[in-house]
PDB file of C-alpha atoms in Angstrom:
ATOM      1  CA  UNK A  18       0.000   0.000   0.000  1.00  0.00           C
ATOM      2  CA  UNK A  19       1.947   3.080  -1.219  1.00  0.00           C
ATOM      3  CA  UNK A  20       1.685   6.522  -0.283  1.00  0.00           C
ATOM      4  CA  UNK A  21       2.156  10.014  -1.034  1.00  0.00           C
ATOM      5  CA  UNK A  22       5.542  11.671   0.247  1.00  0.00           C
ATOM      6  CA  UNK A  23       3.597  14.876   1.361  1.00  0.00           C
ATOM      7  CA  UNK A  24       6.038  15.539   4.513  1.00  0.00           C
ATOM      8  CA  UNK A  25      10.076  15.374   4.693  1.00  0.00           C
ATOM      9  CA  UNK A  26      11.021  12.469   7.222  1.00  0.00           C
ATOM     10  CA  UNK A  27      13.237  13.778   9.338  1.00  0.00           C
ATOM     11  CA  UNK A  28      13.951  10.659  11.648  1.00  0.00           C
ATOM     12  CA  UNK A  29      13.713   6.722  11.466  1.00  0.00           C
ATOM     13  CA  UNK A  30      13.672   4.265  14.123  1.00  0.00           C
ATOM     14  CA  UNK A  31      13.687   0.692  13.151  1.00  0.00           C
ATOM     15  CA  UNK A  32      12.577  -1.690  15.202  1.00  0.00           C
ATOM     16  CA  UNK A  33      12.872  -5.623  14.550  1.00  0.00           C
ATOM     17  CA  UNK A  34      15.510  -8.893  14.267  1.00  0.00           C
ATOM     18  CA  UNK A  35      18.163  -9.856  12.029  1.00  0.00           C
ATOM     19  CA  UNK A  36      16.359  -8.804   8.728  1.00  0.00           C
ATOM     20  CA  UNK A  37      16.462  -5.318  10.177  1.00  0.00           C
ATOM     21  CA  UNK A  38      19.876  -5.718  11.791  1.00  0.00           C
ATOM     22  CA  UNK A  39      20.971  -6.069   8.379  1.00  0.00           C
ATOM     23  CA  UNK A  40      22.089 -10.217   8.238  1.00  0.00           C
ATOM     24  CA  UNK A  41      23.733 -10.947   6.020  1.00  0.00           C
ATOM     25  CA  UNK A  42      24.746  -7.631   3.592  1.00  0.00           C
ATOM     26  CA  UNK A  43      28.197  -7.863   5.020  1.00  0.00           C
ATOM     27  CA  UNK A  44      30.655  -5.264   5.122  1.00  0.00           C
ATOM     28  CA  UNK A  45      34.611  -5.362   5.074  1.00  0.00           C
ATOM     29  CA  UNK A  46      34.944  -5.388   9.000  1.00  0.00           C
ATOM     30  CA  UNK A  47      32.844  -7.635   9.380  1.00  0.00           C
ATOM     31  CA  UNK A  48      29.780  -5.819  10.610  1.00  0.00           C
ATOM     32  CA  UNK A  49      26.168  -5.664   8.276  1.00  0.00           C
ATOM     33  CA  UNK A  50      24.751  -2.745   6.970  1.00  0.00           C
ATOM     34  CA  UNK A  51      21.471  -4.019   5.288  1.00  0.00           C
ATOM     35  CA  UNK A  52      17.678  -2.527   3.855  1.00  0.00           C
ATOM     36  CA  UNK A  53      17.136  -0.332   6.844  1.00  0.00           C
ATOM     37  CA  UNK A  54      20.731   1.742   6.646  1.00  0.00           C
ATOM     38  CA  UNK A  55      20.225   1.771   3.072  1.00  0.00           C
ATOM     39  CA  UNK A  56      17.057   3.412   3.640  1.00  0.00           C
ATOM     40  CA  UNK A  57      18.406   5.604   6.119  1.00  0.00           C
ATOM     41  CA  UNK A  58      21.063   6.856   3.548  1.00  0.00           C
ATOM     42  CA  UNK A  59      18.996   7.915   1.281  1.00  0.00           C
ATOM     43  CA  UNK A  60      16.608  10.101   3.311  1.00  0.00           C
ATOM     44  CA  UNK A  61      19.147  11.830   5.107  1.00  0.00           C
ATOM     45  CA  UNK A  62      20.570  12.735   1.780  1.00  0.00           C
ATOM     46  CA  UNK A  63      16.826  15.081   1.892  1.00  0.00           C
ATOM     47  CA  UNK A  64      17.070  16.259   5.061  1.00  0.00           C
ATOM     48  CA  UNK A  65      19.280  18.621   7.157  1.00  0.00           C
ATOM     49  CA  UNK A  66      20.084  16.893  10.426  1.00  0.00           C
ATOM     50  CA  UNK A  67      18.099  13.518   9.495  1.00  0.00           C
ATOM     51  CA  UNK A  68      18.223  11.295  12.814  1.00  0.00           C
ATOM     52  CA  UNK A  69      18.546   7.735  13.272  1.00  0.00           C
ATOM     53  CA  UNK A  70      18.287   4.502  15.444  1.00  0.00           C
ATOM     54  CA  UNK A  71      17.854   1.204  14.813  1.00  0.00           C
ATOM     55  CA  UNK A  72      16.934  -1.391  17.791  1.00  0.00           C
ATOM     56  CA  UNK A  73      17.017  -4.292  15.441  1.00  0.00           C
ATOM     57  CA  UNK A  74      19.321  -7.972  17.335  1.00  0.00           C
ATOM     58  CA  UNK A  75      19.504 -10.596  15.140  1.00  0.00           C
ATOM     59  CA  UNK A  76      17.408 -13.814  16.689  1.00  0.00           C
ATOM     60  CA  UNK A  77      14.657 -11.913  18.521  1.00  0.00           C
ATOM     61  CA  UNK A  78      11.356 -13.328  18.912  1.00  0.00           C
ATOM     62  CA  UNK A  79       8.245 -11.206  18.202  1.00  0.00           C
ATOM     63  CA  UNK A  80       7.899 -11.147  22.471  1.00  0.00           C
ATOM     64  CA  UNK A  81      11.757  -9.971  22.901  1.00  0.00           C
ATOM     65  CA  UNK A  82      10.867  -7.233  20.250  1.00  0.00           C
ATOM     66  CA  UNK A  83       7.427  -6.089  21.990  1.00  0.00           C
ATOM     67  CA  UNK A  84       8.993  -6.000  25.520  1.00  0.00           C
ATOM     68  CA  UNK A  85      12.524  -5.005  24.885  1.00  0.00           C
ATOM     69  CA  UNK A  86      12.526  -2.875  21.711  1.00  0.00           C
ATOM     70  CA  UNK A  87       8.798  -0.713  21.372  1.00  0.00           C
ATOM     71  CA  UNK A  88       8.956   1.360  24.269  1.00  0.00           C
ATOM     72  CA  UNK A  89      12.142   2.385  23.667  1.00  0.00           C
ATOM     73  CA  UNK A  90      11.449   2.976  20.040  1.00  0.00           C
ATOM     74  CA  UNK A  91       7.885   4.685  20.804  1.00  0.00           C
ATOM     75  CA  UNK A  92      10.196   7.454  23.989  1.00  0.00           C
ATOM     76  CA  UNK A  93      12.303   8.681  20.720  1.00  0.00           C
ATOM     77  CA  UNK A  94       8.943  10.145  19.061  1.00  0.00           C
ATOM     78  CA  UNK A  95      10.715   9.449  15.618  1.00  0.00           C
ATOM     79  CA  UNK A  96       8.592  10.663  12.061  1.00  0.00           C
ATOM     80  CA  UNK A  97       8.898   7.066  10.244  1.00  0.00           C
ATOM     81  CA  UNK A  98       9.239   3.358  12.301  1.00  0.00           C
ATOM     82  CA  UNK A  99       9.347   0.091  10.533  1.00  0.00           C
ATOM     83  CA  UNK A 100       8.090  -3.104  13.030  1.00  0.00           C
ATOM     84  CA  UNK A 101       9.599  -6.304  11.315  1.00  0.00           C
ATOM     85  CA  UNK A 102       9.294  -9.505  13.222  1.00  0.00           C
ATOM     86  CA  UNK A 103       7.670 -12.625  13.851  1.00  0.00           C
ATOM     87  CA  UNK A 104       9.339 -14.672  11.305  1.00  0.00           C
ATOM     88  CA  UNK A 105      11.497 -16.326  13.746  1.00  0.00           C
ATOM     89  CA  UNK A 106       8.742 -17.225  15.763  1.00  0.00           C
ATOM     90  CA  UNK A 107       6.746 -19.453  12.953  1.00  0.00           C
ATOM     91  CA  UNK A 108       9.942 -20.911  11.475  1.00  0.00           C
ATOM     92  CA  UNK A 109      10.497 -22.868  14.870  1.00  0.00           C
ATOM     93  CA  UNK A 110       9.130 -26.324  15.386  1.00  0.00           C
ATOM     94  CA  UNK A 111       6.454 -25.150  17.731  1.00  0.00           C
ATOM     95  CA  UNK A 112       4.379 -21.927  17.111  1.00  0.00           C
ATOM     96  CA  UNK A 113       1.263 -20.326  18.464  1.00  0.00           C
ATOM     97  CA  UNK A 114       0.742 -17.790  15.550  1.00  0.00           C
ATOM     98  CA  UNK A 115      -2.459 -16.067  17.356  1.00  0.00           C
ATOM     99  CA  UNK A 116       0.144 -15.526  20.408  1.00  0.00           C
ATOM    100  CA  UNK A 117       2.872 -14.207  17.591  1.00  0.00           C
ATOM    101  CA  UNK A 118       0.164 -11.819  16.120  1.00  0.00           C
ATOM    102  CA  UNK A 119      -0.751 -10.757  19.628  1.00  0.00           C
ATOM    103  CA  UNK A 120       2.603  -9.499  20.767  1.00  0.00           C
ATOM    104  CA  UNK A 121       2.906  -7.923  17.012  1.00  0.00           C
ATOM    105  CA  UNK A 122      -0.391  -6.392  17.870  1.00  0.00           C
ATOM    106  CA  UNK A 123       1.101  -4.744  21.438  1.00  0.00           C
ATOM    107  CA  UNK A 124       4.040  -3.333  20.147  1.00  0.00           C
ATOM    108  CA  UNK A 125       2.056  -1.917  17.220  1.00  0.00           C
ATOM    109  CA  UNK A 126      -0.322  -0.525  19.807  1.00  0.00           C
ATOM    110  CA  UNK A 127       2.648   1.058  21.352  1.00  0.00           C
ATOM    111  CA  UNK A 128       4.840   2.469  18.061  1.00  0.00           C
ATOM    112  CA  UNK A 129       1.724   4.063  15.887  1.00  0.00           C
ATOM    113  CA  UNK A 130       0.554   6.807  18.498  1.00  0.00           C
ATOM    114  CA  UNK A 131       4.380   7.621  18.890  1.00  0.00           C
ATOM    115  CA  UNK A 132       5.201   8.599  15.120  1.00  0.00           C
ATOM    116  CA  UNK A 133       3.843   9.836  11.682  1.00  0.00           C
ATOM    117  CA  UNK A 134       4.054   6.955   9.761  1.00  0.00           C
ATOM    118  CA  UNK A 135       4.387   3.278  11.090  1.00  0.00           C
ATOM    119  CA  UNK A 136       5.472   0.979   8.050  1.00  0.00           C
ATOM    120  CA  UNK A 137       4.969  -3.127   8.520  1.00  0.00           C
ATOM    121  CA  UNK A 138       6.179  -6.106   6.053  1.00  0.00           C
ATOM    122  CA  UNK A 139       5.394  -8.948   4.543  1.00  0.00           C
ATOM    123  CA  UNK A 140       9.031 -10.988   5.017  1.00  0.00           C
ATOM    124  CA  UNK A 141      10.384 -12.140   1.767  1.00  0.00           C
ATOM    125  CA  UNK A 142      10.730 -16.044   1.493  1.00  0.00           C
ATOM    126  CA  UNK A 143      13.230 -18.008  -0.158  1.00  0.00           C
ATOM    127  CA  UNK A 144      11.539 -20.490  -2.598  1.00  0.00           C
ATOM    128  CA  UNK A 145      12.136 -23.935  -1.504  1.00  0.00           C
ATOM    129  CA  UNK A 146      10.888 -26.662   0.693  1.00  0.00           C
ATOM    130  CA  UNK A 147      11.139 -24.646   4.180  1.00  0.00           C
ATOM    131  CA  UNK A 148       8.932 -22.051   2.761  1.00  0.00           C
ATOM    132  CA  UNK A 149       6.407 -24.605   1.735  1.00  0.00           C
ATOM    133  CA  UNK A 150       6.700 -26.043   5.338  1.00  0.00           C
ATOM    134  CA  UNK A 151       5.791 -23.300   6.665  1.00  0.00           C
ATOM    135  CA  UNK A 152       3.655 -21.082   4.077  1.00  0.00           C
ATOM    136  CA  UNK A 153       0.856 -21.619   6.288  1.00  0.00           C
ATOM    137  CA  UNK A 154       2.050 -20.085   9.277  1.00  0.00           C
ATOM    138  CA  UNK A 155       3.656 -17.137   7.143  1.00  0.00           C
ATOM    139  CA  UNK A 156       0.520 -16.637   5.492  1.00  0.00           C
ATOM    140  CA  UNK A 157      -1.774 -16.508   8.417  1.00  0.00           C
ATOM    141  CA  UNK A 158       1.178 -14.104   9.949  1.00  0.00           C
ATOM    142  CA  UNK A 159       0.835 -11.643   6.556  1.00  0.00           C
ATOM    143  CA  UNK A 160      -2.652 -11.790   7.170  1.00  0.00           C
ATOM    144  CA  UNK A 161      -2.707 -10.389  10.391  1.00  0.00           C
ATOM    145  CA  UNK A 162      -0.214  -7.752   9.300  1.00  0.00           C
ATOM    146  CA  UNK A 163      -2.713  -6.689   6.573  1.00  0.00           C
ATOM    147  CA  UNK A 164      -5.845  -6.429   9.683  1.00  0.00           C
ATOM    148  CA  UNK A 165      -2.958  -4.261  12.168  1.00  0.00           C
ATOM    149  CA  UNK A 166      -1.911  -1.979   8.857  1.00  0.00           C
ATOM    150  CA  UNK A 167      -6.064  -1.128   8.609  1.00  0.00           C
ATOM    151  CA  UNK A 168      -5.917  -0.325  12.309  1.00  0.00           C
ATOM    152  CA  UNK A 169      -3.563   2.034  12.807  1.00  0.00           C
ATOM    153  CA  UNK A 170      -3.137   3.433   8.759  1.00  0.00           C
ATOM    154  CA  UNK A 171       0.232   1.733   8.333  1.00  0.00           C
ATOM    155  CA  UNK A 172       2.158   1.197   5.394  1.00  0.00           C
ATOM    156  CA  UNK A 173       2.482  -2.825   4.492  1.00  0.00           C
ATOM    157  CA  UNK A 174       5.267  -3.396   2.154  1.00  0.00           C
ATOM    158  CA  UNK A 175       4.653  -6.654   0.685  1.00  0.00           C
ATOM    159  CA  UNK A 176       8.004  -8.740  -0.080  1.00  0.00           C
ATOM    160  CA  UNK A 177       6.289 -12.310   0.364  1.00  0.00           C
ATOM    161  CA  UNK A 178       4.998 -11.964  -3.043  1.00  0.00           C
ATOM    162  CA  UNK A 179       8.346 -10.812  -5.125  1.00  0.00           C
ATOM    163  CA  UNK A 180       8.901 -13.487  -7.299  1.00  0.00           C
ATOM    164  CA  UNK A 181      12.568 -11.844  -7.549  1.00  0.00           C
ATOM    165  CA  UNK A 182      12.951 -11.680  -3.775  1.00  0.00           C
ATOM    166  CA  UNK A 183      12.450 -15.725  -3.486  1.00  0.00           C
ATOM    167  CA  UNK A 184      14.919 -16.554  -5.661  1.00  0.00           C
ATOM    168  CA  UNK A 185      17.972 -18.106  -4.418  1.00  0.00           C
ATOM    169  CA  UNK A 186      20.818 -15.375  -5.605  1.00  0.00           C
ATOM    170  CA  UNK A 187      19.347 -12.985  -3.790  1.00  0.00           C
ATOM    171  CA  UNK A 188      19.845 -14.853  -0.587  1.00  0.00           C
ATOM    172  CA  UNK A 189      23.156 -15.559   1.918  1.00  0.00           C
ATOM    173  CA  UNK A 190      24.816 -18.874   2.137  1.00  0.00           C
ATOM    174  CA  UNK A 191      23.212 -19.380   5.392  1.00  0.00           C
ATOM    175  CA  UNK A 192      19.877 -19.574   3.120  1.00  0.00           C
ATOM    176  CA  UNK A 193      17.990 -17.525   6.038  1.00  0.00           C
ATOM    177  CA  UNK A 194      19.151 -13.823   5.466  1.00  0.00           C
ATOM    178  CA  UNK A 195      19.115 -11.644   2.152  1.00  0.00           C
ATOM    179  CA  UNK A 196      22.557 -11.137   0.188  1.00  0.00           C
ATOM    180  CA  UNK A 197      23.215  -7.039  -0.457  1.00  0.00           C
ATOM    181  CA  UNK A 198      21.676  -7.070  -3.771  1.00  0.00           C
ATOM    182  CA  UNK A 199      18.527  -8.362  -1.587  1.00  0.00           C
ATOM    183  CA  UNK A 200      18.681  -5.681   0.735  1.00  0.00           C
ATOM    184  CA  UNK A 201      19.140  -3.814  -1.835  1.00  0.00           C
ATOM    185  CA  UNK A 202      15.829  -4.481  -3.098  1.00  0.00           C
ATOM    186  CA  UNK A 203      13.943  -4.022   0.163  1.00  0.00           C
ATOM    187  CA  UNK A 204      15.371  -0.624   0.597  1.00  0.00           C
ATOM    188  CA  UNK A 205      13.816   0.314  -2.683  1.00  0.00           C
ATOM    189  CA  UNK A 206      10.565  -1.313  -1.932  1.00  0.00           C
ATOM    190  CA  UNK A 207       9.908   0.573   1.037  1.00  0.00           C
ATOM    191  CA  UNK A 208      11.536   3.246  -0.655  1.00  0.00           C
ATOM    192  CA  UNK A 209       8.391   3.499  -3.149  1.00  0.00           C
ATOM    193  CA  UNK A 210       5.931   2.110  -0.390  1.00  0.00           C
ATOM    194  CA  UNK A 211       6.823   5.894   1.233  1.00  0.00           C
ATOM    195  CA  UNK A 212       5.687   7.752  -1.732  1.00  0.00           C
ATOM    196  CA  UNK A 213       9.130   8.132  -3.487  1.00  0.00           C
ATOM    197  CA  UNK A 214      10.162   8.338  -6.994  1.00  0.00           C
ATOM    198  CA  UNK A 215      11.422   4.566  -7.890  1.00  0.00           C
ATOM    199  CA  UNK A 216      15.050   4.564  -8.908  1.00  0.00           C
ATOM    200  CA  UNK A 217      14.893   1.244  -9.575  1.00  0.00           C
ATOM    201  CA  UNK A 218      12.834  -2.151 -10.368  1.00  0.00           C
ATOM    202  CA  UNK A 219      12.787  -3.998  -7.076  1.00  0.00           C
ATOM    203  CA  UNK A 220      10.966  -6.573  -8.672  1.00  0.00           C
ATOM    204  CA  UNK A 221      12.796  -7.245 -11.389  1.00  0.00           C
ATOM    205  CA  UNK A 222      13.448 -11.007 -12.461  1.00  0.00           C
ATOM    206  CA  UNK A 223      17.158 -12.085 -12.320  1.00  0.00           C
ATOM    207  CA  UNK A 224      18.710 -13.577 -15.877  1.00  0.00           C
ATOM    208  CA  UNK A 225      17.755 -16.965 -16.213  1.00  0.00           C
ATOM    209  CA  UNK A 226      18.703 -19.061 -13.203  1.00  0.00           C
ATOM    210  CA  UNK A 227      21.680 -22.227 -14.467  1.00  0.00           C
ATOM    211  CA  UNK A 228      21.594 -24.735 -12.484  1.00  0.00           C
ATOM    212  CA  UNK A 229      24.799 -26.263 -10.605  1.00  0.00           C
ATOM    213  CA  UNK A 230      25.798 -29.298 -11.636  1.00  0.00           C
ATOM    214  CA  UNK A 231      25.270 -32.090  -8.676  1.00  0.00           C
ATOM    215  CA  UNK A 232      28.752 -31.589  -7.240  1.00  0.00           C
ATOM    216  CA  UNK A 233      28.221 -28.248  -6.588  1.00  0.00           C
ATOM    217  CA  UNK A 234      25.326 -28.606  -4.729  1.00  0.00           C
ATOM    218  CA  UNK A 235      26.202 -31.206  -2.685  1.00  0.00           C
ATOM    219  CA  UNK A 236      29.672 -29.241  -1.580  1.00  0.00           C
ATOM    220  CA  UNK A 237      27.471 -26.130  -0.961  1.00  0.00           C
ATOM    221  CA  UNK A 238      24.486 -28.404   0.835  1.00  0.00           C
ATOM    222  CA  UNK A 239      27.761 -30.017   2.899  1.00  0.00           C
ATOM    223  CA  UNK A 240      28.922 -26.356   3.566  1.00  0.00           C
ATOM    224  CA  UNK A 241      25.598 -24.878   4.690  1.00  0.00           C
ATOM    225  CA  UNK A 242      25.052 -27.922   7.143  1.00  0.00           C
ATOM    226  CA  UNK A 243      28.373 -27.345   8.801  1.00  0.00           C
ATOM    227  CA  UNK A 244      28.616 -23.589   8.969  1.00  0.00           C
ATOM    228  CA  UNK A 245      24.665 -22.447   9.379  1.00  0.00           C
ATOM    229  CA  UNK A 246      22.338 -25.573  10.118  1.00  0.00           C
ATOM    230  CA  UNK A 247      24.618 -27.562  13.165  1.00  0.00           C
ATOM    231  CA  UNK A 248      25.112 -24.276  14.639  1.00  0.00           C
ATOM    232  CA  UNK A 249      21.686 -23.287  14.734  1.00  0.00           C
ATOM    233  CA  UNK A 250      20.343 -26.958  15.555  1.00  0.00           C
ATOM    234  CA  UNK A 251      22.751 -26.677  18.717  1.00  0.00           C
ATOM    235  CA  UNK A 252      21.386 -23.371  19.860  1.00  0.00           C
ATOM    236  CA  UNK A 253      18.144 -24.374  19.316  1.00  0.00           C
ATOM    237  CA  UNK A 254      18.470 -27.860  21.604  1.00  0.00           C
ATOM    238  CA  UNK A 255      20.817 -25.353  24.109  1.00  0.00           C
ATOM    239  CA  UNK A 256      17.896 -22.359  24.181  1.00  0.00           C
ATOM    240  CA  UNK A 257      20.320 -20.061  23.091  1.00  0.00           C
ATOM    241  CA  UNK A 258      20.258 -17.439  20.676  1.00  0.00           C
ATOM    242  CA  UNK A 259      22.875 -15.448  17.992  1.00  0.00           C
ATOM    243  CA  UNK A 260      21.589 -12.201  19.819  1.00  0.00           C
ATOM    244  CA  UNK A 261      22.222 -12.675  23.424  1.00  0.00           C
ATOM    245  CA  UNK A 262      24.031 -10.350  25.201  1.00  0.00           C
ATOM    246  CA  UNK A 263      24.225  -8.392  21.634  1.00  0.00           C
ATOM    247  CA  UNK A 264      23.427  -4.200  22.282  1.00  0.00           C
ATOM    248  CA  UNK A 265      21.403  -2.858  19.809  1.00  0.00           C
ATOM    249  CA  UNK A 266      22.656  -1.879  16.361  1.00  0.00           C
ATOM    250  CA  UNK A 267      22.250   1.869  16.701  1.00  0.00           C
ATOM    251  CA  UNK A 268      21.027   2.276  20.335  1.00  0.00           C
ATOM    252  CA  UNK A 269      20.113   6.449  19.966  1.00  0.00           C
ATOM    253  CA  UNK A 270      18.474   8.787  17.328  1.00  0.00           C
ATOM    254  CA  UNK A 271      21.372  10.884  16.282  1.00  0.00           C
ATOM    255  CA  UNK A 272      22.303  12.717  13.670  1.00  0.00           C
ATOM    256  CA  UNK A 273      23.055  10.004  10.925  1.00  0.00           C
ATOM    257  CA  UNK A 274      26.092   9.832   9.552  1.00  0.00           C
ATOM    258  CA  UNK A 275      27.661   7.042   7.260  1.00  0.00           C
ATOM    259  CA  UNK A 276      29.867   4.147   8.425  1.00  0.00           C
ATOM    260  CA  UNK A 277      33.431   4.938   6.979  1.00  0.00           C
ATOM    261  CA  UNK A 278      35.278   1.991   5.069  1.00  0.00           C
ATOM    262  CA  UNK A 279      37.587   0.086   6.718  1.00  0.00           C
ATOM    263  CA  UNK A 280      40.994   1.737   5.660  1.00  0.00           C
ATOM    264  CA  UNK A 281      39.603   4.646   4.008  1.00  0.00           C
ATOM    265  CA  UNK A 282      38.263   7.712   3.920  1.00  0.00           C
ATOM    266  CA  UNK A 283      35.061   6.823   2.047  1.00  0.00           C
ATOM    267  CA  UNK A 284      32.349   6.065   3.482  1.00  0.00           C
ATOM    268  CA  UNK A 285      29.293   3.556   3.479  1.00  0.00           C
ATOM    269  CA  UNK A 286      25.169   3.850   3.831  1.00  0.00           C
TER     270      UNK A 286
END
């Protein structure tokens, strides 16, 4: 649901897990930049003094976001806030997705009052059969998201349905987290969900997709299990999570300014 870009944003709080932290549109030192610093980049390029914070720590649940992450959001009385989460909820063995939406619901309740423009999404999904798995859940989640948006006369940008965005190349090794070019994308989509000129097709198809020959997949299938599905099968059986004990990304509105390059002078969104 797109709107008209009748006001300058002068500040954006984002609010969410590690889509919003920025997993995985790595940058030389190591750290992620992702959709919502893109985003940032470009608006402060409008406006004088622009302001940004971004509570987003990678493996939050939809209750760690509502208790730990909205009030502080809704004290910084910020123009624009995106609310991103859930995902990692339904994509675990056991779900209650009216208990997800609920909590989704309370920190919505919380953010809208706080700012001009509340902006929710419908998470991309990478094609395959763990999206098929768990389509149902997702769906019933993007539902709900479409009821809160009618509520409180938020923005939905809707990913889930990007043909482009479900395609493989667009996602990390880890085969949970967008690739830059995927961020990429999102930045633009909410871009134009704001009311702004497009600069660019975020829907795009890629060229046509070659497939690897059967070597290649089963070194990369061999790779993914070791570095991304052990790991996350051990934290799971260990209830621990990639985010504990992480701060937030950007803790404070301030004045935004662009992360310089490792062992340069230029800098980065």
């Amino acid at each position: 649901m797109p709107m008209n870009a009748t006001y300058t944003h002068t500040s954006f709080v984002a609010v969410g897990d590690s889509f919003t932290e920025g997993m995985s549109d790595g940058l030389p030192d190591g750290s992620y930049r992702g959709w919502a610093d893109l985003l940032a980049a470009r608006l402060a390029a409008r406006t004088s003094g622009f302001r940004y914070a971004n509570l987003a720590v990678r493996g939050k649940l939809i209750g760690q976001i509502a208790d730990e992450q909205a009030a502080p959001a809704a004290a910084m009385g910020a123009d624009l806030v995106t609310l991103v989460g859930g995902l990692n909820d339904v994509l675990r063995p056991q779900c209650d997705v009216d208990l997800v939406c609920a909590r989704l619901a309370e920190a919505a309740d919380l953010l809208a009052p706080s700012c001009r423009q509340l902006v929710l999404m419908r998470s991309p999904g990478r094609r395959g059969p763990v999206l098929e798995r768990f389509r149902p859940r997702m769906e019933q989640l993007f539902g709900f998201i479409d009821e809160l948006a009618e509520r409180h006369d938020a923005v939905v940008v809707d990913l889930f349905s990007s043909e482009a965005l479900g395609d493989s190349r667009l996602w990390a090794e880890d085969r949970l987290h967008l690739n830059a070019e995927g961020h990429r994308r999102v930045a633009e989509a909410v871009w134009q969900a704001l009311g702004h000129a497009p600069e660019s097709d975020w829907r795009e198809p890629l060229p046509p997709f070659v497939r690897p020959g059967w070597g290649a997949r089963r070194t990369s299938d061999l790779r993914f299990a070791r570095e991304h599905l052990v790991p996350w099968i051990g934290r799971r059986l260990t209830g621990r999570s990639s985010g504990d004990g992480r701060p937030p990304k950007r803790a404070e509105l301030l004045p935004y300014e662009p992360l310089p390059l490792p062992g340069s002078g230029s800098p980065l969104p």
